[in-house]
Every structure is written in structure tokens, then in C-alpha cells.
Amino acid sequence: MAGGSGTRLWPLSRQGRPKQVLKLIGDQTMFEIAVGRLAPLFPPERIFILASGDLADELSRQAPQLPREAFIVEPEGRGTAPAIGLGAVYLRRRDPNAIMACLTADHYIADPARFRDVLTAAAQVAAQGYLVTLGIPPTFPATGFGYVERGAPIGAFDGIEAYRALKFKEKPSQPRLRPSFSRMACTVGTAACSSGASIASWPNSSGSCRRHMQN
């Protein structure tokens, strides 16, 4: 997903030059780093880019190894969930049995190899019918992120543990976050920040979108 406007970094980023197309770390843009991070795991024909119309050409220039049809242009920016739905519909037409990983183009990931291992394990979990999200253990109660509380274990996949999700808290305020954060932190490893990455098959991703649209 590379369609965001990068408002958190304004004025360094702008609507026409959001953070994913900026060189914030080294001599590559965040988008170039994100695509390169996936290259050892996926061939170019299995990497697809969700982007707004005004960014598609720039992103295509930054990733010439990807075919032009890999760029899925949103007709209008409506946020994360509709973008994921659009990607799911597009991929279903190509391969109804595909496992889709929805990843962001502007995250800094210190250990790309470990990330790929976790992504591979997540795909195995998704193949069993689960909608999967990747969690990051929080170090302080930041209100700019969503939180997920983990429940019972599902099992280990290539040595990586997967758990059921008990509840989600989307960008809670400090008064709401602090008490629950403290309780979760006392039980080692039960809380995680939602990374924004999700992995699912077509039936699970489309079913989730339909349920939320009805609600």
C-alpha cells in the first residue's frame, strides 16, 4: 500500500510528495526499500502496488523492475480498508486461491530477513483460514497506533508463534490506554502494536470487508 499522504511528516512531506517517495534513510526512498525488502521472497510478478493516481507514475519510475500492470490505481482515496478490498478483488481475478499480504510502503524495518521469516509463517497461518496481523511489542503507550491483545496460542509455524486476537484498540487516548497498557505489560508479551500488515486468503479478506461495510 503506497497511497497515503504522509501527514505525520508534514511539512517535510507533502500531499504530492508523501514520505513513501522520500529518501529518509540512506539513498533509497521508503518505497524503494519496501520493494527491495520483498524481492528475496517474491518475484516481480507477485508484487502489486496500491497507489493513488497522482503517485502511480512516480512509483513506477522508482520500481522499474515491476510490470506496469502491477500498479493498482485507487479511483479515489478512501483509507486503508477500501484499498485492501480493491487489492483483494484485483488479486481474486488473477488467482482465487492466492494468499494476500497487505504491507505498507513507508515502514522502517531493522531486520528484513526476520521480517520475511515472519511473513512466510503468517502465510501458513492464513492458509488455515485465519485473518492474520503482525504485532510489534510496544515500549511505551503511544496514542498514534492501534493495539491488539493476544489470546490463546494457535501454534508454531517454522518456529514462530501465532496467537488468536482477543481485542483491538484503535489509537486509544492516553486515559484509556494507560490502565490497559499497564496490565498488559505486567503479563509479559500479551500486548502488541498493530503493525498495519495483514495476511489473508480471498474468502477471509472479502468476508471481513463485507461485514464491516454492513456495520
XYZ file of C-alpha atoms in Angstrom:
215
model
C 0.000 0.000 0.000
C 1.606 3.247 -1.160
C -1.295 5.656 -1.389
C -1.038 7.580 1.890
C -0.449 11.321 2.043
C 2.216 11.190 4.762
C 0.556 13.733 7.043
C 2.606 12.718 10.099
C 5.752 14.140 8.488
C 4.338 17.392 7.162
C 5.872 19.785 6.236
C 8.811 17.525 5.307
C 6.382 15.509 3.210
C 3.583 16.957 1.125
C 0.430 15.585 -0.470
C 2.214 15.349 -3.806
C 5.457 14.089 -2.204
C 4.438 11.852 0.736
C 7.030 10.092 2.867
C 6.996 6.857 0.870
C 8.634 8.617 -2.098
C 11.206 10.482 0.027
C 14.762 9.396 0.850
C 14.521 9.422 4.633
C 17.009 6.583 5.236
C 20.094 6.370 3.034
C 19.993 6.844 -0.715
C 16.721 4.997 -1.375
C 13.137 6.114 -0.890
C 10.941 4.320 1.627
C 9.050 2.778 -1.293
C 12.240 1.505 -2.949
C 13.340 -0.021 0.365
C 9.939 -1.693 0.823
C 10.004 -3.264 -2.649
C 13.611 -4.395 -2.202
C 12.727 -5.971 1.134
C 10.244 -8.263 -0.624
C 12.460 -9.179 -3.577
C 14.109 -12.247 -1.955
C 10.674 -13.680 -1.180
C 8.515 -12.720 -4.174
C 9.223 -12.438 -7.908
C 8.250 -9.093 -9.507
C 5.050 -10.531 -10.997
C 3.761 -11.306 -7.484
C 4.286 -7.810 -6.061
C 1.405 -5.375 -6.535
C 1.253 -1.704 -5.605
C -1.891 0.068 -4.423
C -1.484 3.768 -5.145
C -3.345 6.963 -5.868
C -3.466 8.187 -9.443
C -1.135 11.126 -8.804
C 1.596 8.854 -7.402
C 1.425 5.868 -9.755
C 3.840 7.255 -12.360
C 6.419 8.294 -9.763
C 6.240 4.920 -8.031
C 6.579 3.132 -11.360
C 9.749 5.124 -12.088
C 11.156 4.146 -8.691
C 10.468 0.433 -9.264
C 11.209 -0.237 -12.957
C 11.572 -3.961 -12.214
C 7.813 -4.197 -11.632
C 5.485 -4.528 -14.641
C 3.138 -1.598 -15.232
C 0.103 -3.791 -14.576
C 1.410 -4.340 -11.044
C 0.231 -0.828 -10.134
C -3.379 -0.828 -8.951
C -4.688 2.732 -9.004
C -7.339 3.724 -6.486
C -10.178 5.651 -8.176
C -10.404 7.757 -5.018
C -8.588 7.717 -1.696
C -10.899 6.247 0.961
C -8.454 4.907 3.533
C -6.885 1.563 4.307
C -9.856 -0.826 4.351
C -11.247 0.129 0.903
C -7.715 -0.050 -0.517
C -7.301 -3.585 0.830
C -10.710 -4.502 -0.601
C -9.692 -3.193 -4.018
C -6.476 -5.199 -3.898
C -8.346 -8.347 -2.856
C -10.794 -8.052 -5.767
C -7.937 -7.479 -8.211
C -5.976 -10.499 -6.966
C -9.039 -12.738 -6.932
C -9.431 -12.201 -10.667
C -5.846 -13.341 -11.176
C -5.790 -16.202 -8.671
C -8.798 -17.054 -6.454
C -6.555 -19.236 -4.262
C -3.911 -16.591 -3.605
C -2.793 -15.578 -0.113
C -2.609 -11.778 0.007
C -0.196 -9.877 2.256
C -1.122 -6.202 2.710
C 2.040 -4.267 3.555
C 2.855 -0.587 3.848
C 5.401 1.271 1.744
C 6.630 3.613 4.475
C 7.683 1.398 7.412
C 11.233 1.157 8.705
C 12.112 -2.497 9.414
C 15.503 -3.040 11.035
C 15.759 -6.779 10.278
C 14.373 -7.511 6.788
C 15.376 -11.200 6.913
C 13.446 -11.755 10.143
C 10.504 -9.879 8.656
C 10.467 -12.237 5.678
C 10.539 -15.232 8.023
C 7.547 -13.859 9.934
C 5.727 -13.120 6.677
C 6.264 -16.698 5.489
C 4.895 -18.034 8.777
C 1.917 -15.658 8.563
C 1.060 -17.013 5.112
C 0.968 -20.530 6.575
C -1.440 -19.349 9.276
C -3.619 -17.596 6.675
C -3.737 -20.792 4.612
C -5.548 -22.398 7.563
C -8.361 -19.857 7.262
C -7.197 -17.109 9.611
C -7.007 -13.367 9.013
C -3.505 -12.534 10.262
C -1.944 -9.330 11.569
C 1.686 -8.824 12.569
C 2.250 -7.409 16.060
C 5.092 -5.303 17.470
C 5.695 -5.309 21.263
C 5.132 -1.709 22.476
C 7.754 0.099 24.552
C 5.539 2.985 25.706
C 1.824 3.886 25.485
C 1.782 5.830 22.208
C -1.673 7.027 21.129
C -0.892 7.208 17.408
C -1.089 3.450 16.892
C -3.601 0.637 17.169
C -3.158 -2.108 19.743
C -4.026 -5.792 19.756
C -4.241 -8.038 22.804
C -3.223 -11.604 22.128
C -5.178 -14.618 23.309
C -4.689 -18.376 23.163
C -1.881 -19.776 21.003
C -2.716 -21.231 17.595
C 0.615 -22.957 17.148
C 4.176 -22.521 15.926
C 4.974 -22.093 12.241
C 8.650 -22.506 11.341
C 9.433 -21.664 14.961
C 7.265 -18.518 15.013
C 4.329 -18.484 17.416
C 0.851 -17.403 16.286
C -1.965 -16.402 18.635
C -5.640 -15.577 18.491
C -6.522 -11.895 18.912
C -8.684 -11.037 21.924
C -9.376 -7.387 21.158
C -8.214 -4.389 19.180
C -7.923 -0.791 20.347
C -7.535 1.700 17.521
C -5.475 4.759 18.526
C -6.798 4.968 22.112
C -6.463 8.158 24.156
C -3.917 8.303 26.982
C -6.569 7.959 29.741
C -7.947 4.826 28.049
C -4.593 3.393 27.046
C -2.551 3.720 30.245
C -4.547 1.374 32.513
C -4.833 -1.418 29.940
C -1.250 -0.915 28.782
C -0.006 -1.338 32.352
C -1.996 -4.534 32.859
C -0.827 -5.984 29.584
C 2.776 -5.028 30.216
C 2.670 -6.859 33.560
C 1.845 -10.074 31.696
C 4.910 -10.458 29.532
C 4.251 -10.324 25.810
C 0.465 -10.093 25.827
C 0.261 -6.690 24.172
C 1.411 -5.642 20.751
C 1.112 -2.647 18.493
C -0.665 -3.399 15.252
C 1.934 -3.091 12.503
C -0.594 -2.368 9.761
C 0.362 -5.563 7.953
C -2.319 -8.178 7.319
C -2.262 -11.530 5.548
C -5.346 -13.410 4.366
C -6.933 -15.531 1.672
C -9.668 -14.123 -0.599
C -12.629 -15.642 1.318
C -11.425 -14.217 4.625
C -10.410 -10.775 3.374
C -13.585 -10.283 1.327
C -15.776 -11.616 4.129
C -14.218 -9.216 6.609
C -14.753 -6.260 4.246
C -18.409 -7.197 3.714
C -19.074 -7.471 7.456
C -17.594 -4.058 8.159
C -19.468 -2.459 5.256
C -22.732 -3.800 6.674
C -21.866 -2.440 10.119
